XYZ file of C-alpha atoms in Angstrom:
500
model
C -10.623 -20.888 -5.572
C -9.345 -21.970 -2.148
C -9.303 -18.359 -0.918
C -12.842 -17.862 -2.197
C -14.037 -21.081 -0.570
C -12.634 -20.081 2.821
C -14.189 -16.618 2.499
C -17.562 -18.186 1.575
C -17.397 -20.474 4.614
C -16.482 -17.574 6.906
C -19.304 -15.419 5.547
C -22.072 -18.045 5.454
C -21.028 -20.863 7.757
C -21.728 -23.312 4.936
C -19.130 -25.919 3.998
C -20.323 -26.854 0.481
C -17.728 -24.711 -1.322
C -15.079 -25.309 1.350
C -15.435 -29.073 0.959
C -14.706 -28.743 -2.761
C -11.582 -26.702 -1.986
C -10.465 -29.299 0.547
C -10.771 -32.082 -2.066
C -8.758 -29.992 -4.515
C -6.049 -29.226 -1.939
C -5.960 -32.894 -0.924
C -5.290 -33.780 -4.570
C -2.411 -31.294 -4.671
C -0.904 -32.655 -1.455
C -1.239 -36.223 -2.724
C 0.275 -35.650 -6.164
C 3.046 -33.089 -5.530
C 6.062 -33.752 -3.329
C 9.261 -35.750 -3.049
C 7.658 -39.102 -2.207
C 7.176 -42.193 -4.343
C 4.764 -41.568 -7.187
C 4.770 -37.808 -6.612
C 6.103 -35.058 -8.871
C 8.434 -32.328 -7.595
C 6.902 -29.095 -8.880
C 6.390 -25.504 -7.765
C 3.600 -23.127 -8.830
C 4.214 -21.280 -12.078
C 2.581 -18.174 -10.606
C 2.862 -17.946 -6.842
C -0.370 -17.623 -4.887
C -1.073 -21.207 -3.833
C 1.206 -20.698 -0.830
C -1.093 -18.065 0.693
C -4.197 -20.116 -0.083
C -2.811 -23.261 1.539
C -1.793 -21.335 4.661
C -5.290 -19.908 4.880
C -6.831 -23.355 4.422
C -4.654 -24.608 7.277
C -6.004 -21.861 9.522
C -9.563 -22.691 8.487
C -9.315 -26.465 8.945
C -6.451 -26.965 11.367
C -4.997 -29.624 9.062
C -1.198 -29.224 9.172
C -0.627 -30.869 5.782
C -1.815 -27.721 3.996
C 0.754 -25.558 5.781
C 3.416 -28.187 5.083
C 2.488 -28.108 1.386
C 2.782 -24.310 1.315
C 6.244 -24.567 2.853
C 7.194 -27.316 0.383
C 6.335 -25.068 -2.561
C 8.556 -22.344 -1.099
C 11.365 -24.645 0.014
C 11.537 -26.204 -3.447
C 11.821 -22.902 -5.286
C 15.318 -22.567 -6.730
C 15.835 -26.324 -6.779
C 13.721 -27.270 -9.825
C 14.714 -26.836 -13.467
C 13.394 -23.248 -13.432
C 15.927 -20.812 -11.997
C 15.009 -17.375 -13.398
C 14.645 -14.100 -11.508
C 11.336 -13.390 -13.292
C 9.660 -16.046 -11.123
C 11.931 -15.530 -8.085
C 13.486 -18.979 -8.643
C 17.074 -17.750 -9.053
C 18.033 -18.966 -5.577
C 16.343 -20.651 -2.597
C 13.860 -18.316 -0.932
C 15.687 -18.248 2.401
C 18.789 -16.935 0.611
C 17.004 -14.091 -1.155
C 17.563 -10.524 -0.036
C 16.252 -8.373 -2.891
C 12.843 -7.959 -4.526
C 13.255 -9.096 -8.128
C 11.250 -10.240 -11.114
C 7.531 -10.040 -11.800
C 6.225 -7.767 -9.038
C 2.895 -9.555 -8.538
C 4.399 -13.038 -8.396
C 7.047 -11.689 -6.039
C 4.542 -10.007 -3.716
C 2.438 -13.140 -3.507
C 5.517 -15.224 -2.748
C 6.755 -12.828 -0.068
C 3.271 -12.883 1.501
C 3.392 -16.687 1.483
C 6.832 -16.575 3.087
C 5.468 -14.282 5.812
C 2.593 -16.722 6.401
C 4.987 -19.635 6.765
C 7.319 -17.564 8.959
C 4.474 -16.589 11.302
C 2.823 -20.011 11.451
C 5.980 -22.082 11.863
C 8.349 -19.660 13.586
C 11.052 -20.622 11.061
C 13.810 -18.078 11.746
C 15.356 -18.442 8.278
C 12.042 -17.456 6.710
C 11.617 -14.542 9.103
C 15.088 -13.201 8.322
C 14.645 -13.646 4.569
C 11.286 -11.893 4.299
C 12.538 -9.090 6.573
C 15.551 -8.563 4.271
C 13.338 -8.426 1.197
C 10.912 -5.996 2.847
C 13.776 -3.704 3.818
C 15.006 -3.761 0.224
C 11.561 -2.753 -1.050
C 10.889 0.089 1.383
C 14.396 1.520 1.171
C 15.061 1.174 -2.574
C 12.085 0.030 -4.665
C 8.896 1.652 -3.349
C 7.162 4.474 -5.194
C 5.864 7.410 -3.183
C 2.354 6.164 -4.028
C 3.146 2.810 -2.430
C 3.247 1.208 -5.858
C 5.838 -1.410 -6.759
C 7.184 -2.662 -10.075
C 9.216 -0.155 -12.049
C 9.455 -1.692 -15.489
C 7.001 -2.646 -18.215
C 9.432 -5.327 -19.356
C 8.415 -8.323 -17.279
C 6.009 -6.212 -15.160
C 8.920 -6.316 -12.773
C 10.910 -4.686 -10.031
C 13.777 -2.652 -11.404
C 17.259 -2.212 -10.021
C 17.761 -0.522 -6.657
C 16.541 3.103 -6.829
C 15.187 2.585 -10.365
C 11.865 4.426 -10.004
C 10.952 6.134 -13.300
C 7.697 8.073 -13.417
C 6.370 8.091 -16.986
C 7.236 4.457 -17.535
C 6.387 3.266 -14.013
C 4.400 0.055 -14.282
C 3.045 -0.193 -10.724
C 0.479 -2.839 -11.614
C -2.700 -2.672 -9.546
C -2.286 -6.344 -8.616
C 1.219 -5.585 -7.360
C -0.194 -2.896 -5.054
C -2.665 -5.429 -3.669
C 0.188 -7.896 -3.175
C 2.142 -5.190 -1.331
C -0.797 -4.808 1.055
C -0.808 -8.572 1.626
C 2.907 -8.586 2.456
C 2.756 -5.681 4.888
C -0.361 -6.965 6.628
C 1.273 -10.325 7.241
C 4.490 -8.753 8.471
C 2.498 -6.650 10.913
C 0.838 -9.811 12.200
C 4.301 -11.338 12.542
C 6.056 -8.404 14.230
C 3.303 -6.139 15.596
C 4.961 -2.889 14.455
C 3.216 0.081 12.854
C 5.870 0.546 10.145
C 4.202 -2.159 8.094
C 0.858 -0.398 8.281
C 2.502 2.874 7.301
C 3.493 1.223 4.020
C 0.155 -0.578 3.726
C -1.809 2.641 4.181
C 0.344 4.535 1.660
C -0.285 1.811 -0.891
C -3.989 1.520 -0.111
C -4.833 5.233 -0.268
C -2.748 5.985 -3.338
C -1.329 3.304 -5.631
C -4.069 0.722 -5.053
C -7.351 2.625 -5.306
C -5.972 4.579 -8.255
C -6.518 1.278 -10.071
C -10.291 1.778 -10.116
C -12.367 4.710 -11.339
C -14.425 6.766 -8.915
C -17.557 5.231 -10.436
C -16.145 1.738 -9.928
C -16.579 0.585 -13.515
C -13.160 1.122 -15.130
C -9.681 -0.002 -14.194
C -5.981 0.694 -14.565
C -3.554 -2.142 -15.139
C -0.385 0.007 -14.679
C -0.462 3.155 -12.511
C 2.226 5.586 -13.745
C 3.258 8.687 -11.818
C 3.344 10.917 -14.906
C 1.532 10.935 -18.218
C 1.500 12.984 -21.384
C -2.074 11.884 -22.108
C -3.580 9.079 -24.101
C -4.052 7.050 -20.938
C -7.385 6.070 -19.411
C -8.972 3.336 -17.319
C -10.601 0.487 -19.199
C -13.777 -1.495 -18.426
C -11.930 -4.794 -18.906
C -8.649 -6.377 -19.987
C -7.880 -9.538 -21.899
C -5.711 -10.459 -18.913
C -8.363 -9.598 -16.348
C -6.405 -9.992 -13.113
C -6.655 -6.366 -11.937
C -10.457 -5.864 -12.149
C -11.152 -9.208 -10.497
C -8.440 -8.700 -7.887
C -9.927 -5.350 -6.864
C -13.351 -6.983 -6.727
C -12.138 -9.477 -4.161
C -9.836 -7.117 -2.237
C -12.179 -4.200 -1.521
C -14.822 -6.327 0.283
C -12.014 -7.747 2.447
C -10.932 -4.305 3.690
C -12.802 -4.508 7.040
C -10.407 -7.282 8.044
C -7.482 -4.859 7.949
C -8.867 -2.251 10.371
C -8.391 -3.982 13.729
C -6.099 -6.620 15.200
C -6.018 -8.354 18.568
C -3.075 -9.759 20.497
C -3.953 -10.962 23.988
C -5.156 -7.917 25.905
C -4.168 -5.469 23.149
C -6.688 -4.121 20.625
C -4.947 -2.461 17.670
C -6.621 0.209 15.554
C -4.603 0.211 12.338
C -6.785 1.891 9.720
C -9.143 4.788 10.275
C -12.265 3.847 8.341
C -15.887 4.338 9.372
C -17.265 1.088 10.754
C -19.119 -0.778 13.460
C -17.409 -3.875 14.794
C -17.633 -6.614 17.390
C -14.210 -7.846 18.425
C -13.180 -10.422 21.008
C -10.412 -9.164 23.299
C -9.069 -11.399 26.039
C -12.155 -13.592 25.791
C -14.659 -10.738 26.086
C -16.777 -9.089 23.423
C -15.937 -5.488 22.608
C -18.447 -3.555 20.538
C -17.179 -0.329 19.041
C -17.647 2.081 16.165
C -15.415 4.480 14.297
C -16.346 7.706 12.537
C -14.632 10.768 11.116
C -13.073 11.809 7.832
C -9.452 10.830 8.339
C -8.207 11.154 4.756
C -9.708 14.602 4.230
C -9.868 16.183 7.707
C -7.579 14.099 9.895
C -10.301 13.309 12.438
C -11.097 9.941 14.022
C -13.608 9.126 16.735
C -13.787 5.698 18.384
C -16.838 4.967 20.543
C -17.484 1.922 22.704
C -21.018 0.635 22.294
C -23.161 -2.018 23.969
C -21.594 -4.882 25.913
C -18.167 -3.255 25.878
C -16.362 -4.270 29.044
C -13.019 -5.365 30.337
C -9.573 -4.088 31.081
C -7.357 -4.023 27.994
C -5.016 -1.755 26.055
C -6.324 0.207 23.086
C -3.476 0.818 20.631
C -4.069 3.584 18.107
C -1.600 3.792 15.243
C 0.041 7.181 14.809
C 0.935 7.243 11.099
C 4.534 7.749 10.093
C 3.578 10.773 8.003
C 2.364 12.495 11.191
C 5.659 11.702 12.920
C 7.821 13.154 10.143
C 8.613 9.917 8.258
C 6.831 9.317 4.952
C 8.197 5.763 4.843
C 10.187 3.655 7.336
C 13.482 4.282 5.508
C 15.493 7.115 3.992
C 13.922 6.633 0.535
C 11.678 9.679 1.015
C 11.755 12.619 3.415
C 9.854 15.830 4.025
C 11.557 18.879 2.597
C 10.918 20.996 5.691
C 12.554 18.282 7.859
C 10.010 18.784 10.637
C 10.121 15.896 13.069
C 6.334 15.801 13.299
C 3.195 17.718 12.380
C 1.443 17.178 15.657
C -1.797 15.573 16.740
C -4.186 15.689 19.645
C -6.024 12.978 21.530
C -9.001 13.156 23.855
C -10.501 10.488 26.108
C -14.147 11.166 26.958
C -13.610 14.771 25.923
C -10.548 15.303 28.132
C -6.830 15.302 27.265
C -4.978 12.254 28.538
C -1.310 11.378 28.906
C -0.155 8.727 26.488
C 3.068 7.207 25.224
C 4.016 5.852 21.816
C 5.406 2.333 21.550
C 6.276 0.935 18.113
C 4.159 3.667 16.501
C 1.071 3.197 18.697
C -0.600 5.348 21.317
C -1.414 2.943 24.113
C -4.314 3.524 26.536
C -4.778 0.872 29.218
C -7.964 1.030 31.294
C -11.243 -0.691 32.048
C -13.407 0.271 29.109
C -17.164 0.657 29.312
C -20.117 1.542 27.133
C -20.089 5.242 26.216
C -16.311 5.722 26.353
C -14.957 7.734 23.428
C -11.479 8.366 22.055
C -10.815 11.130 19.534
C -7.745 11.820 17.419
C -7.071 14.944 15.396
C -4.073 15.118 13.065
C -2.455 18.238 11.651
C -3.132 17.988 7.903
C -0.784 20.727 6.680
C 0.374 19.889 3.118
C 4.069 19.144 2.792
C 6.751 18.833 0.151
C 8.403 15.436 -0.191
C 11.848 14.730 -1.649
C 13.339 11.428 -2.730
C 16.696 9.950 -1.843
C 19.305 11.466 -4.139
C 20.047 7.999 -5.518
C 16.614 8.005 -7.199
C 17.762 9.580 -10.445
C 14.256 10.191 -11.808
C 13.300 12.345 -8.792
C 16.586 14.108 -8.057
C 15.974 17.780 -7.137
C 12.248 17.168 -7.575
C 9.435 17.548 -5.047
C 6.001 16.023 -4.592
C 3.078 17.178 -2.450
C 1.378 15.187 0.298
C -1.431 15.968 2.679
C -2.113 13.457 5.398
C -2.065 9.964 3.897
C -2.691 11.216 0.351
C -0.188 11.909 -2.422
C -1.285 14.693 -4.767
C -0.805 15.261 -8.476
C -1.560 17.968 -11.013
C -3.752 17.325 -14.035
C -4.121 19.246 -17.256
C -7.868 19.804 -16.732
C -7.302 22.001 -13.650
C -4.298 23.866 -15.063
C -5.198 24.979 -18.572
C -3.227 28.219 -18.576
C 0.183 26.550 -18.854
C 1.661 23.213 -19.760
C 2.509 21.137 -16.688
C 5.950 20.507 -18.131
C 6.643 24.238 -17.605
C 5.969 24.143 -13.845
C 8.765 24.585 -11.316
C 7.624 24.167 -7.702
C 8.285 26.873 -5.132
C 10.304 25.624 -2.152
C 8.399 28.106 0.050
C 4.913 26.986 -0.974
C 1.773 28.925 -0.133
C -0.580 25.968 0.183
C -4.335 26.576 0.201
C -6.726 23.678 0.808
C -10.378 23.741 -0.212
C -13.151 21.143 -0.460
C -14.427 20.651 -3.972
C -17.634 19.134 -5.339
C -15.713 17.502 -8.181
C -14.219 14.006 -8.036
C -16.631 12.851 -5.314
C -15.707 15.696 -2.989
C -11.903 15.750 -2.808
C -9.792 18.398 -1.158
C -7.976 20.489 -3.761
C -4.588 22.036 -2.969
C -3.406 25.177 -4.737
C 0.064 26.645 -4.396
C 2.359 29.245 -5.904
C 4.754 28.104 -8.643
C 6.980 29.426 -11.363
C 6.245 28.793 -15.008
C 9.546 28.354 -16.803
C 10.102 28.174 -20.540
C 13.349 27.048 -22.116
C 13.577 28.639 -25.548
C 15.194 27.229 -28.659
C 17.940 29.793 -28.156
C 18.721 28.347 -24.735
C 17.300 31.367 -22.895
C 15.070 30.825 -19.879
C 12.003 32.932 -19.218
C 9.787 32.608 -16.157
C 6.662 33.966 -14.537
C 4.658 33.494 -11.384
C 1.400 31.621 -11.103
C -0.553 29.023 -9.165
C -1.187 25.357 -9.715
C -4.040 23.112 -8.562
C -3.475 19.557 -7.325
C -5.872 16.684 -6.624
C -5.333 13.333 -4.889
C -3.387 10.942 -7.087
C -5.962 8.183 -6.728
C -8.536 10.412 -8.474
C -6.538 11.247 -11.609
C -7.793 10.393 -15.112
C -11.447 10.507 -14.085
C -12.162 13.541 -16.281
C -10.619 12.551 -19.569
C -7.133 12.027 -20.930
C -4.357 14.558 -20.531
C -1.081 15.416 -18.863
C -0.508 14.441 -15.204
C 2.489 14.736 -12.892
C 3.306 13.811 -9.302
C 6.914 15.041 -9.166
C 7.905 18.605 -10.110
C 11.328 20.199 -10.530
C 12.430 22.437 -7.683
C 15.502 23.927 -9.355
C 16.529 25.080 -12.830
C 18.922 22.153 -13.152
C 16.178 19.594 -12.501
C 13.824 21.540 -14.773
C 16.341 21.389 -17.616
C 16.964 17.718 -16.974
C 13.235 17.057 -17.132
C 12.955 18.907 -20.424
C 15.628 16.701 -21.945
C 14.270 13.410 -20.588
C 12.230 12.712 -23.684
C 13.109 9.040 -23.558
C 11.143 8.454 -20.354
C 7.618 8.474 -21.772
C 4.573 6.293 -21.720
C 5.028 3.063 -23.665
C 2.349 0.895 -22.108
C 0.673 -2.108 -23.638
C -2.318 -3.841 -22.080
C-alpha cells in the first residue's frame, strides 16, 4: 500500500493516498520498537523495509528509514530464527542466499536501500556477500532464482535443477529490485547485466504474450502438462507483474552528477535532469532482436556531461559476472560498433560503460550495433544438473526448444552439436520472434544398451515465449556428449512436481 501511495503521488501530484500511507506508517513507527509500550516485532514477509525506505525518500522524514533499519537490525534477535524467513542470524552476518526466495530478495533489496541511504558499511559488505553468492552459485541462466519447490526456496550452492526449478515469477522481480539497488549503490554495470538477464528471460516468461495468463514457477525443462493460468489462489505473481511492468521506464536511465547512464535499451522518449539542466532524448531500435540502439537528443538538450552507455556482459564474453556460466567458444567478446552523428568515435570502457564526454546539443545522435551471433553456453562443472550440457543464447535472450516446432523427434533424444550451424530467421509466430535452427544429433538408447544416432536440425525460440502454443515438452539445456545424454536419460527423478 505504501509503495502504491508513493507511486500515485509521483504520477498525479495528489497527496490523498500518500497521506493515508503516512498515517499507516506513523502507526507502525509508534507501535513497533524497543521503547516503553512498544512491541519488538519484525515483518513476517519482508517488503515493509523497501516501502519505508521509499516513503523516507518521498517525505524526507528520517523516522521511516530508521524503522526500515530497525526491522532489519532486529531480524535474528526475535523468537523466530529459521532460514526460511532469513532469521537464522543477524542480517549483517549473513553471507549466503537462503530460504524463501521472494522473502529473501525483498530483504536483500531492503538491505541495499539501507546501505545506500545510511552508508552503513556492515550492510554494504553483507549485501555484497549475498549478491556474490547468488551470481556465482545460485542463479539460473534465465536469471531466475529459487531452486526448490519445497519452501519456494534457494537450494544449496550449485543446486540448479531444471525440471523441478521453481524460479517463482515474484522471485525474478525481487532479483531485479536487488540488482537495481546495488547498481545505485555502486554504479557498476555488472548489476544491470544480471538485471537484464532476469528481465528478458526469467521475469517476462511469467506472463503470456497476450498478457492474460501467468506462471507461478518458471522451470527450465518440462515434459508437458504445464501452462500459464489466468489466476492463482495465492495471487502474488499476477499482481506483482501488474505493478512491475508499468515501473519499467524507471530502470532505463540513471543520473549521477554530470553522468547520464543508459542501462536498458528500450524504445522511449524521456526528459532527464543532468547537472541541473534538462536533457530531452529518445531511444529507438530493436535491441533484443537485432542488436541496434539509437539515442537522439531532442529539444532543449544542452550542457556538457558524460553519456555512459552500458556494454552488456554478454557482448564482452561474460554471460554473468562470475564463473557460473561461460561461452563454449571462449571468445573474449563478440564485438560492437558505435557511431556519433554518423561517424566512428574513440571511446573507452569503464566499469562496463562506454563513456562519451562532450557538450551535447539538439540533433546529436549515438548509435550502437551489437554482434548478435548465437552462442553455446556451459555451466560451471559444479552444477550437476548441467554438467556436459549446453544452452543457446543470442544477445540478451536465452533460447529453448519446444515440442511444437520439433515434431519429428522427441526432445529427449537431442544431442547438441559442439560445432553448431546456427541460422537465424524472423518469424510471424509468437509476436514476431527470431527463431534459431541448428544441426544436432538424434540419439536413441535402446533397451539392449545399444546407441543409434542420426543427423537432423532443431528449432529454438526465446525462453520467455515458451508455452504460448499449448502444453508439451520444452528444454533449455541439451547434452553435448554421450555421457551427459545417458545421464539425462536416467535422471527420471528430476521431473515436474509443481503445485499451485
